[in-house]
């Protein structure tokens, strides 16, 4: 595994892409989330954009949904189910008004990301064998310091995603 | 120039990164925007995430702000002014409630991207010599079909961005 990561870093450097330098919580020796055993993907902040969203109500956040290459290719091909190796990250920040922007617009209309939310980071990872009991998906949730949620919380992921069966348990659509 | 692009494609393929395949409006023979002569960057939908935002009011959109490698590196280094070669893209979609998500949440709270907005795509491009008269930045705005806005509209970009002098005319901060 280490060899593969080193190879990727070398190739990424060749390509002029600065990977694995995101100011991300978590690192190689980071704690795995319970139930599904997923760790924070070190390069997730460099993944490409799937979509964005605003969750109002109690969550009151702005969020970005990013995907690794397998995820992005699957979304663009429009084929379901997602193939093994798909990884999707959900990042969330508090929803705050931007006084700086509002001054320029001349009215109160601009909302931007504040601090990372308490449950800043979530992953969905496709492995149809390993996660056969949960529709082929593993789920993980981490707080803003990279600490995983507990087992009880991780057991709520699959039932909550089940209504999205028609889109292979994934709520987020690709933003054109 | 063509040779550089081909080289990049070759290296990107090596790295397992599928670049230049975004279903983006515009292509190599796409019309340049007036005043600053900027064309749609073919790979912009593959750029990494700087931040997201919700503009309420008349705009009523959800937006993503993406950056090329020069932009992302500059943001992460926290150094101003942005170096020449920086390119920042702003994508905007209409702000629509997601009935699908709201059903799962059990309340009306989820807002997601709908169609691309009329002025879907904007770019800021740093070239301190070429764009010396406008703070080193060139600006471009395109509609959802990739057609550039007119000259009069492009002349409003710089005055509107001037209040953001302290952050080198860029409103968007990097989302952690």
mmCIF file of C-alpha atoms in Angstrom:
data_model
loop_
_atom_site.group_PDB
_atom_site.id
_atom_site.type_symbol
_atom_site.label_atom_id
_atom_site.label_comp_id
_atom_site.label_asym_id
_atom_site.label_seq_id
_atom_site.Cartn_x
_atom_site.Cartn_y
_atom_site.Cartn_z
ATOM 1 C CA UNK A 1 0.000 0.000 0.000
ATOM 2 C CA UNK A 2 2.782 2.392 0.949
ATOM 3 C CA UNK A 3 4.530 1.701 -2.329
ATOM 4 C CA UNK A 4 1.406 2.603 -4.279
ATOM 5 C CA UNK A 5 1.025 5.887 -2.422
ATOM 6 C CA UNK A 6 4.671 6.795 -3.047
ATOM 7 C CA UNK A 7 4.273 5.994 -6.728
ATOM 8 C CA UNK A 8 1.187 8.191 -6.948
ATOM 9 C CA UNK A 9 2.998 11.052 -5.251
ATOM 10 C CA UNK A 10 5.881 10.715 -7.693
ATOM 11 C CA UNK A 11 3.591 10.715 -10.716
ATOM 12 C CA UNK A 12 1.519 13.568 -9.338
ATOM 13 C CA UNK A 13 4.689 15.606 -8.893
ATOM 14 C CA UNK A 14 5.646 14.854 -12.484
ATOM 15 C CA UNK A 15 2.249 16.066 -13.579
ATOM 16 C CA UNK A 16 2.732 19.319 -11.732
ATOM 17 C CA UNK A 17 -0.141 18.449 -9.470
ATOM 18 C CA UNK A 18 0.421 19.153 -5.815
ATOM 19 C CA UNK A 19 -1.429 16.334 -4.180
ATOM 20 C CA UNK A 20 -1.622 15.260 -0.559
ATOM 21 C CA UNK A 21 -0.883 18.746 0.724
ATOM 22 C CA UNK A 22 -4.418 19.699 1.634
ATOM 23 C CA UNK A 23 -4.763 21.090 5.143
ATOM 24 C CA UNK A 24 -6.939 18.080 5.892
ATOM 25 C CA UNK A 25 -7.695 16.656 9.281
ATOM 26 C CA UNK A 26 -6.334 13.161 9.668
ATOM 27 C CA UNK A 27 -3.178 11.482 8.478
ATOM 28 C CA UNK A 28 -1.821 8.022 7.655
ATOM 29 C CA UNK A 29 -2.024 6.872 11.286
ATOM 30 C CA UNK A 30 -5.471 8.340 11.681
ATOM 31 C CA UNK A 31 -8.172 6.393 13.531
ATOM 32 C CA UNK A 32 -10.558 4.307 11.396
ATOM 33 C CA UNK A 33 -14.282 4.853 11.800
ATOM 34 C CA UNK A 34 -16.125 1.943 13.475
ATOM 35 C CA UNK A 35 -18.415 -0.561 11.699
ATOM 36 C CA UNK A 36 -16.988 0.006 8.197
ATOM 37 C CA UNK A 37 -13.323 0.578 9.091
ATOM 38 C CA UNK A 38 -12.888 3.588 6.827
ATOM 39 C CA UNK A 39 -10.129 6.151 7.429
ATOM 40 C CA UNK A 40 -9.996 9.707 6.143
ATOM 41 C CA UNK A 41 -8.635 9.617 2.578
ATOM 42 C CA UNK A 42 -5.503 11.812 2.751
ATOM 43 C CA UNK A 43 -6.124 13.403 -0.665
ATOM 44 C CA UNK A 44 -9.872 14.017 -0.397
ATOM 45 C CA UNK A 45 -9.621 17.844 -0.456
ATOM 46 C CA UNK A 46 -8.055 17.509 -3.924
ATOM 47 C CA UNK A 47 -10.936 15.450 -5.337
ATOM 48 C CA UNK A 48 -13.088 16.940 -8.057
ATOM 49 C CA UNK A 49 -16.476 18.505 -7.509
ATOM 50 C CA UNK A 50 -19.666 16.467 -7.778
ATOM 51 C CA UNK A 51 -22.041 19.066 -6.398
ATOM 52 C CA UNK A 52 -22.821 21.583 -3.669
ATOM 53 C CA UNK A 53 -25.807 21.992 -1.362
ATOM 54 C CA UNK A 54 -27.331 24.053 1.391
ATOM 55 C CA UNK A 55 -28.948 22.222 4.267
ATOM 56 C CA UNK A 56 -31.081 24.636 6.234
ATOM 57 C CA UNK A 57 -32.864 23.787 9.510
ATOM 58 C CA UNK A 58 -30.849 22.314 12.344
ATOM 59 C CA UNK A 59 -27.880 21.476 10.132
ATOM 60 C CA UNK A 60 -27.638 25.000 8.687
ATOM 61 C CA UNK A 61 -24.615 24.286 6.555
ATOM 62 C CA UNK A 62 -23.099 24.784 3.138
ATOM 63 C CA UNK A 63 -21.592 21.620 1.742
ATOM 64 C CA UNK A 64 -19.472 20.358 -1.087
ATOM 65 C CA UNK A 65 -19.597 16.819 -2.379
ATOM 66 C CA UNK A 66 -16.345 15.663 -3.964
ATOM 67 C CA UNK A 67 -15.476 12.402 -5.665
ATOM 68 C CA UNK A 68 -12.367 10.402 -6.434
ATOM 69 C CA UNK A 69 -11.643 9.606 -10.092
ATOM 70 C CA UNK A 70 -13.771 6.441 -10.044
ATOM 71 C CA UNK A 71 -16.725 8.427 -8.703
ATOM 72 C CA UNK A 72 -16.373 11.311 -11.167
ATOM 73 C CA UNK A 73 -16.066 8.957 -14.142
ATOM 74 C CA UNK A 74 -19.128 7.004 -13.028
ATOM 75 C CA UNK A 75 -21.187 10.153 -12.544
ATOM 76 C CA UNK A 76 -20.215 11.505 -15.971
ATOM 77 C CA UNK A 77 -20.943 8.200 -17.654
ATOM 78 C CA UNK A 78 -24.326 8.208 -15.915
ATOM 79 C CA UNK A 79 -24.106 4.490 -15.187
ATOM 80 C CA UNK A 80 -25.461 2.819 -12.059
ATOM 81 C CA UNK A 81 -24.560 1.098 -9.828
ATOM 82 C CA UNK A 82 -21.333 2.883 -8.934
ATOM 83 C CA UNK A 83 -18.323 0.601 -9.451
ATOM 84 C CA UNK A 84 -16.128 -0.726 -6.660
ATOM 85 C CA UNK A 85 -13.506 1.837 -5.743
ATOM 86 C CA UNK A 86 -15.956 4.735 -5.823
ATOM 87 C CA UNK A 87 -15.369 7.131 -2.954
ATOM 88 C CA UNK A 88 -17.503 10.184 -2.274
ATOM 89 C CA UNK A 89 -16.705 12.833 0.333
ATOM 90 C CA UNK A 90 -19.121 15.276 1.895
ATOM 91 C CA UNK A 91 -17.571 18.394 3.471
ATOM 92 C CA UNK A 92 -19.742 20.810 5.450
ATOM 93 C CA UNK A 93 -19.199 24.293 6.821
ATOM 94 C CA UNK A 94 -21.482 26.486 8.881
ATOM 95 C CA UNK A 95 -23.726 28.750 6.811
ATOM 96 C CA UNK A 96 -22.765 32.345 7.535
ATOM 97 C CA UNK A 97 -23.613 35.685 5.917
ATOM 98 C CA UNK A 98 -20.714 37.457 4.214
ATOM 99 C CA UNK A 99 -20.772 41.093 5.293
ATOM 100 C CA UNK A 100 -17.886 41.752 2.941
ATOM 101 C CA UNK A 101 -19.869 40.533 -0.073
ATOM 102 C CA UNK A 102 -23.128 42.108 1.068
ATOM 103 C CA UNK A 103 -21.496 45.532 1.173
ATOM 104 C CA UNK A 104 -20.614 45.191 -2.511
ATOM 105 C CA UNK A 105 -24.004 43.832 -3.519
ATOM 106 C CA UNK A 106 -25.655 46.603 -1.501
ATOM 107 C CA UNK A 107 -27.970 44.090 0.175
ATOM 108 C CA UNK A 108 -27.907 41.092 2.473
ATOM 109 C CA UNK A 109 -27.793 38.146 0.096
ATOM 110 C CA UNK A 110 -24.454 36.379 0.301
ATOM 111 C CA UNK A 111 -23.879 33.250 2.380
ATOM 112 C CA UNK A 112 -20.491 31.583 2.561
ATOM 113 C CA UNK A 113 -18.727 28.783 4.473
ATOM 114 C CA UNK A 114 -17.802 29.576 8.063
ATOM 115 C CA UNK A 115 -16.020 27.064 10.280
ATOM 116 C CA UNK A 116 -16.178 23.349 9.547
ATOM 117 C CA UNK A 117 -19.301 21.909 11.169
ATOM 118 C CA UNK A 118 -19.121 19.516 14.133
ATOM 119 C CA UNK A 119 -19.531 16.607 11.692
ATOM 120 C CA UNK A 120 -17.431 18.163 8.980
ATOM 121 C CA UNK A 121 -16.557 15.088 6.958
ATOM 122 C CA UNK A 122 -18.364 12.002 5.638
ATOM 123 C CA UNK A 123 -17.389 9.323 3.163
ATOM 124 C CA UNK A 124 -19.237 6.711 1.143
ATOM 125 C CA UNK A 125 -17.007 3.951 -0.214
ATOM 126 C CA UNK A 126 -18.141 1.281 -2.668
ATOM 127 C CA UNK A 127 -16.958 -2.283 -2.148
ATOM 128 C CA UNK A 128 -19.688 -4.674 -3.203
ATOM 129 C CA UNK A 129 -18.133 -7.666 -1.407
ATOM 130 C CA UNK A 130 -16.840 -6.083 1.783
ATOM 131 C CA UNK A 131 -20.002 -4.063 2.335
ATOM 132 C CA UNK A 132 -22.509 -6.511 0.805
ATOM 133 C CA UNK A 133 -24.799 -6.246 3.856
ATOM 134 C CA UNK A 134 -25.248 -2.490 3.362
ATOM 135 C CA UNK A 135 -25.909 -2.251 -0.341
ATOM 136 C CA UNK A 136 -22.229 -2.397 -1.247
ATOM 137 C CA UNK A 137 -21.440 0.840 0.550
ATOM 138 C CA UNK A 138 -19.320 1.616 3.558
ATOM 139 C CA UNK A 139 -20.024 4.831 5.445
ATOM 140 C CA UNK A 140 -17.826 6.971 7.666
ATOM 141 C CA UNK A 141 -18.305 10.181 9.593
ATOM 142 C CA UNK A 142 -15.604 12.319 11.197
ATOM 143 C CA UNK A 143 -15.692 15.485 13.251
ATOM 144 C CA UNK A 144 -13.762 18.653 12.435
ATOM 145 C CA UNK A 145 -10.708 17.303 14.251
ATOM 146 C CA UNK A 146 -10.742 14.047 12.281
ATOM 147 C CA UNK A 147 -12.201 11.958 15.109
ATOM 148 C CA UNK A 148 -14.686 9.319 13.911
ATOM 149 C CA UNK A 149 -18.270 9.161 15.145
ATOM 150 C CA UNK A 150 -19.235 6.212 17.351
ATOM 151 C CA UNK A 151 -20.660 2.843 16.353
ATOM 152 C CA UNK A 152 -24.270 3.784 17.081
ATOM 153 C CA UNK A 153 -24.083 6.760 14.761
ATOM 154 C CA UNK A 154 -22.523 4.693 11.984
ATOM 155 C CA UNK A 155 -25.393 2.233 12.203
ATOM 156 C CA UNK A 156 -27.800 4.999 11.180
ATOM 157 C CA UNK A 157 -26.070 5.628 7.813
ATOM 158 C CA UNK A 158 -27.402 2.745 5.774
ATOM 159 C CA UNK A 159 -31.080 2.962 6.835
ATOM 160 C CA UNK A 160 -31.038 6.695 6.099
ATOM 161 C CA UNK A 161 -29.585 6.132 2.625
ATOM 162 C CA UNK A 162 -31.927 3.272 1.740
ATOM 163 C CA UNK A 163 -34.662 5.541 0.306
ATOM 164 C CA UNK A 164 -32.158 6.530 -2.405
ATOM 165 C CA UNK A 165 -32.153 2.983 -3.779
ATOM 166 C CA UNK A 166 -32.953 4.192 -7.296
ATOM 167 C CA UNK A 167 -29.636 6.057 -7.407
ATOM 168 C CA UNK A 168 -27.605 3.290 -5.722
ATOM 169 C CA UNK A 169 -28.080 4.828 -2.220
ATOM 170 C CA UNK A 170 -26.421 8.095 -3.261
ATOM 171 C CA UNK A 171 -28.450 11.265 -2.731
ATOM 172 C CA UNK A 172 -26.205 13.678 -4.597
ATOM 173 C CA UNK A 173 -26.664 14.239 -8.318
ATOM 174 C CA UNK A 174 -23.873 15.586 -10.487
ATOM 175 C CA UNK A 175 -24.021 19.374 -10.926
ATOM 176 C CA UNK A 176 -23.737 20.123 -14.668
ATOM 177 C CA UNK B 1 1.072 25.340 -26.899
ATOM 178 C CA UNK B 2 -0.474 22.248 -28.447
ATOM 179 C CA UNK B 3 2.590 20.230 -27.509
ATOM 180 C CA UNK B 4 2.254 21.312 -23.876
ATOM 181 C CA UNK B 5 -1.382 20.292 -23.782
ATOM 182 C CA UNK B 6 -0.602 16.900 -25.285
ATOM 183 C CA UNK B 7 2.194 16.391 -22.774
ATOM 184 C CA UNK B 8 -0.125 17.263 -19.915
ATOM 185 C CA UNK B 9 -2.746 14.851 -21.205
ATOM 186 C CA UNK B 10 -0.134 12.121 -21.464
ATOM 187 C CA UNK B 11 1.113 12.718 -17.931
ATOM 188 C CA UNK B 12 -2.402 13.018 -16.572
ATOM 189 C CA UNK B 13 -3.234 9.674 -18.130
ATOM 190 C CA UNK B 14 -0.160 8.195 -16.505
ATOM 191 C CA UNK B 15 -1.332 9.567 -13.189
ATOM 192 C CA UNK B 16 -4.726 8.000 -13.646
ATOM 193 C CA UNK B 17 -6.339 11.406 -13.803
ATOM 194 C CA UNK B 18 -8.919 11.819 -16.521
ATOM 195 C CA UNK B 19 -8.597 15.438 -17.504
ATOM 196 C CA UNK B 20 -10.199 17.460 -20.286
ATOM 197 C CA UNK B 21 -13.252 15.240 -20.413
ATOM 198 C CA UNK B 22 -15.654 17.466 -18.514
ATOM 199 C CA UNK B 23 -18.992 17.994 -20.241
ATOM 200 C CA UNK B 24 -18.160 21.677 -20.330
ATOM 201 C CA UNK B 25 -19.692 24.261 -22.588
ATOM 202 C CA UNK B 26 -17.179 25.669 -25.030
ATOM 203 C CA UNK B 27 -14.295 24.133 -26.897
ATOM 204 C CA UNK B 28 -10.999 25.109 -28.524
ATOM 205 C CA UNK B 29 -12.713 27.218 -31.192
ATOM 206 C CA UNK B 30 -14.991 28.828 -28.637
ATOM 207 C CA UNK B 31 -15.640 32.591 -28.777
ATOM 208 C CA UNK B 32 -13.436 34.761 -26.555
ATOM 209 C CA UNK B 33 -15.117 37.175 -24.169
ATOM 210 C CA UNK B 34 -14.693 40.870 -25.103
ATOM 211 C CA UNK B 35 -12.416 43.380 -23.347
ATOM 212 C CA UNK B 36 -10.104 40.766 -21.766
ATOM 213 C CA UNK B 37 -10.089 38.170 -24.563
ATOM 214 C CA UNK B 38 -10.577 35.186 -22.266
ATOM 215 C CA UNK B 39 -12.000 31.891 -23.554
ATOM 216 C CA UNK B 40 -13.588 29.145 -21.503
ATOM 217 C CA UNK B 41 -10.816 26.966 -20.076
ATOM 218 C CA UNK B 42 -11.589 23.480 -21.451
ATOM 219 C CA UNK B 43 -10.634 21.710 -18.205
ATOM 220 C CA UNK B 44 -12.271 24.053 -15.686
ATOM 221 C CA UNK B 45 -14.833 21.502 -14.436
ATOM 222 C CA UNK B 46 -11.898 19.348 -13.296
ATOM 223 C CA UNK B 47 -10.313 22.110 -11.232
ATOM 224 C CA UNK B 48 -10.161 21.713 -7.469
ATOM 225 C CA UNK B 49 -12.547 23.319 -5.033
ATOM 226 C CA UNK B 50 -11.828 26.709 -3.497
ATOM 227 C CA UNK B 51 -15.209 27.269 -1.906
ATOM 228 C CA UNK B 52 -18.982 27.247 -2.289
ATOM 229 C CA UNK B 53 -21.622 29.917 -1.694
ATOM 230 C CA UNK B 54 -25.298 30.713 -1.760
ATOM 231 C CA UNK B 55 -26.349 34.015 -3.248
ATOM 232 C CA UNK B 56 -29.929 34.732 -2.254
ATOM 233 C CA UNK B 57 -31.989 37.665 -3.547
ATOM 234 C CA UNK B 58 -32.255 38.222 -7.290
ATOM 235 C CA UNK B 59 -29.411 35.851 -8.093
ATOM 236 C CA UNK B 60 -30.848 32.989 -6.021
ATOM 237 C CA UNK B 61 -28.116 30.540 -6.867
ATOM 238 C CA UNK B 62 -25.794 27.937 -5.435
ATOM 239 C CA UNK B 63 -22.241 28.319 -6.656
ATOM 240 C CA UNK B 64 -18.913 26.603 -6.636
ATOM 241 C CA UNK B 65 -15.617 28.397 -6.974
ATOM 242 C CA UNK B 66 -12.863 26.260 -8.492
ATOM 243 C CA UNK B 67 -9.206 27.037 -9.117
ATOM 244 C CA UNK B 68 -6.452 25.813 -11.379
ATOM 245 C CA UNK B 69 -3.268 24.481 -9.735
ATOM 246 C CA UNK B 70 -1.685 27.938 -9.501
ATOM 247 C CA UNK B 71 -4.773 29.285 -7.736
ATOM 248 C CA UNK B 72 -5.067 26.369 -5.302
ATOM 249 C CA UNK B 73 -1.377 26.529 -4.389
ATOM 250 C CA UNK B 74 -1.591 30.284 -3.813
ATOM 251 C CA UNK B 75 -4.684 29.959 -1.639
ATOM 252 C CA UNK B 76 -3.107 27.233 0.469
ATOM 253 C CA UNK B 77 0.125 29.157 0.855
ATOM 254 C CA UNK B 78 -1.957 32.157 1.950
ATOM 255 C CA UNK B 79 0.208 34.538 -0.041
ATOM 256 C CA UNK B 80 -1.041 37.650 -1.814
ATOM 257 C CA UNK B 81 -1.067 38.894 -4.512
ATOM 258 C CA UNK B 82 -2.019 35.852 -6.564
ATOM 259 C CA UNK B 83 0.751 34.954 -9.034
ATOM 260 C CA UNK B 84 0.445 35.228 -12.810
ATOM 261 C CA UNK B 85 -1.237 32.146 -14.189
ATOM 262 C CA UNK B 86 -3.881 32.053 -11.488
ATOM 263 C CA UNK B 87 -7.295 31.194 -12.892
ATOM 264 C CA UNK B 88 -10.460 31.068 -10.827
ATOM 265 C CA UNK B 89 -13.811 29.806 -12.117
ATOM 266 C CA UNK B 90 -17.226 30.559 -10.666
ATOM 267 C CA UNK B 91 -20.017 28.125 -11.606
ATOM 268 C CA UNK B 92 -23.619 28.864 -10.607
ATOM 269 C CA UNK B 93 -26.791 26.827 -10.608
ATOM 270 C CA UNK B 94 -30.310 27.830 -9.673
ATOM 271 C CA UNK B 95 -31.159 27.267 -6.008
ATOM 272 C CA UNK B 96 -33.898 24.645 -5.819
ATOM 273 C CA UNK B 97 -35.406 22.603 -2.973
ATOM 274 C CA UNK B 98 -34.725 18.853 -3.132
ATOM 275 C CA UNK B 99 -37.988 17.040 -2.475
ATOM 276 C CA UNK B 100 -36.095 13.755 -2.583
ATOM 277 C CA UNK B 101 -33.794 14.821 0.266
ATOM 278 C CA UNK B 102 -36.560 16.540 2.229
ATOM 279 C CA UNK B 103 -38.566 13.326 2.317
ATOM 280 C CA UNK B 104 -35.653 11.587 4.043
ATOM 281 C CA UNK B 105 -34.981 14.443 6.452
ATOM 282 C CA UNK B 106 -38.711 14.617 7.205
ATOM 283 C CA UNK B 107 -38.708 18.372 6.745
ATOM 284 C CA UNK B 108 -38.090 21.014 4.095
ATOM 285 C CA UNK B 109 -34.440 21.893 4.516
ATOM 286 C CA UNK B 110 -32.430 20.724 1.533
ATOM 287 C CA UNK B 111 -31.443 23.003 -1.358
ATOM 288 C CA UNK B 112 -29.453 21.719 -4.301
ATOM 289 C CA UNK B 113 -28.281 22.890 -7.734
ATOM 290 C CA UNK B 114 -30.938 23.045 -10.444
ATOM 291 C CA UNK B 115 -30.145 24.156 -13.975
ATOM 292 C CA UNK B 116 -27.098 26.292 -14.735
ATOM 293 C CA UNK B 117 -28.018 29.952 -14.276
ATOM 294 C CA UNK B 118 -28.245 32.370 -17.221
ATOM 295 C CA UNK B 119 -24.738 33.570 -16.396
ATOM 296 C CA UNK B 120 -23.444 30.168 -15.417
ATOM 297 C CA UNK B 121 -19.722 30.713 -15.771
ATOM 298 C CA UNK B 122 -17.195 33.398 -14.822
ATOM 299 C CA UNK B 123 -13.411 33.480 -14.802
ATOM 300 C CA UNK B 124 -10.760 35.653 -13.203
ATOM 301 C CA UNK B 125 -7.324 35.291 -14.765
ATOM 302 C CA UNK B 126 -4.162 36.856 -13.372
ATOM 303 C CA UNK B 127 -1.667 38.401 -15.781
ATOM 304 C CA UNK B 128 -0.048 41.407 -14.158
ATOM 305 C CA UNK B 129 1.280 42.800 -17.442
ATOM 306 C CA UNK B 130 -1.566 42.083 -19.840
ATOM 307 C CA UNK B 131 -4.209 43.256 -17.376
ATOM 308 C CA UNK B 132 -2.191 45.959 -15.605
ATOM 309 C CA UNK B 133 -5.011 48.499 -16.021
ATOM 310 C CA UNK B 134 -7.442 46.324 -14.037
ATOM 311 C CA UNK B 135 -5.346 45.311 -11.069
ATOM 312 C CA UNK B 136 -3.633 42.486 -12.949
ATOM 313 C CA UNK B 137 -6.871 40.590 -13.486
ATOM 314 C CA UNK B 138 -8.816 39.725 -16.575
ATOM 315 C CA UNK B 139 -12.506 38.916 -16.205
ATOM 316 C CA UNK B 140 -14.863 36.869 -18.341
ATOM 317 C CA UNK B 141 -18.507 35.912 -18.137
ATOM 318 C CA UNK B 142 -20.308 33.280 -20.206
ATOM 319 C CA UNK B 143 -23.894 32.120 -20.364
ATOM 320 C CA UNK B 144 -25.033 28.515 -19.934
ATOM 321 C CA UNK B 145 -24.435 27.880 -23.637
ATOM 322 C CA UNK B 146 -20.887 29.204 -23.491
ATOM 323 C CA UNK B 147 -21.690 32.528 -25.162
ATOM 324 C CA UNK B 148 -19.752 35.468 -23.685
ATOM 325 C CA UNK B 149 -21.449 38.525 -22.207
ATOM 326 C CA UNK B 150 -21.091 41.813 -24.089
ATOM 327 C CA UNK B 151 -18.463 44.525 -23.710
ATOM 328 C CA UNK B 152 -20.606 46.742 -21.481
ATOM 329 C CA UNK B 153 -21.111 43.936 -18.982
ATOM 330 C CA UNK B 154 -17.404 43.094 -18.922
ATOM 331 C CA UNK B 155 -16.604 46.715 -18.066
ATOM 332 C CA UNK B 156 -18.533 46.342 -14.800
ATOM 333 C CA UNK B 157 -16.289 43.518 -13.488
ATOM 334 C CA UNK B 158 -13.286 45.494 -12.320
ATOM 335 C CA UNK B 159 -15.150 48.320 -10.506
ATOM 336 C CA UNK B 160 -17.266 45.719 -8.700
ATOM 337 C CA UNK B 161 -14.186 43.779 -7.575
ATOM 338 C CA UNK B 162 -12.239 46.877 -6.482
ATOM 339 C CA UNK B 163 -13.638 46.878 -2.906
ATOM 340 C CA UNK B 164 -11.853 43.529 -2.418
ATOM 341 C CA UNK B 165 -8.458 45.218 -2.803
ATOM 342 C CA UNK B 166 -7.213 43.764 0.487
ATOM 343 C CA UNK B 167 -7.545 40.241 -0.955
ATOM 344 C CA UNK B 168 -6.175 41.138 -4.411
ATOM 345 C CA UNK B 169 -9.669 41.786 -5.851
ATOM 346 C CA UNK B 170 -10.811 38.244 -5.065
ATOM 347 C CA UNK B 171 -13.926 37.902 -2.919
ATOM 348 C CA UNK B 172 -13.778 34.165 -2.304
ATOM 349 C CA UNK B 173 -11.859 32.799 0.666
ATOM 350 C CA UNK B 174 -10.598 29.226 0.739
ATOM 351 C CA UNK B 175 -12.998 26.836 2.510
ATOM 352 C CA UNK B 176 -10.996 24.853 5.075
#
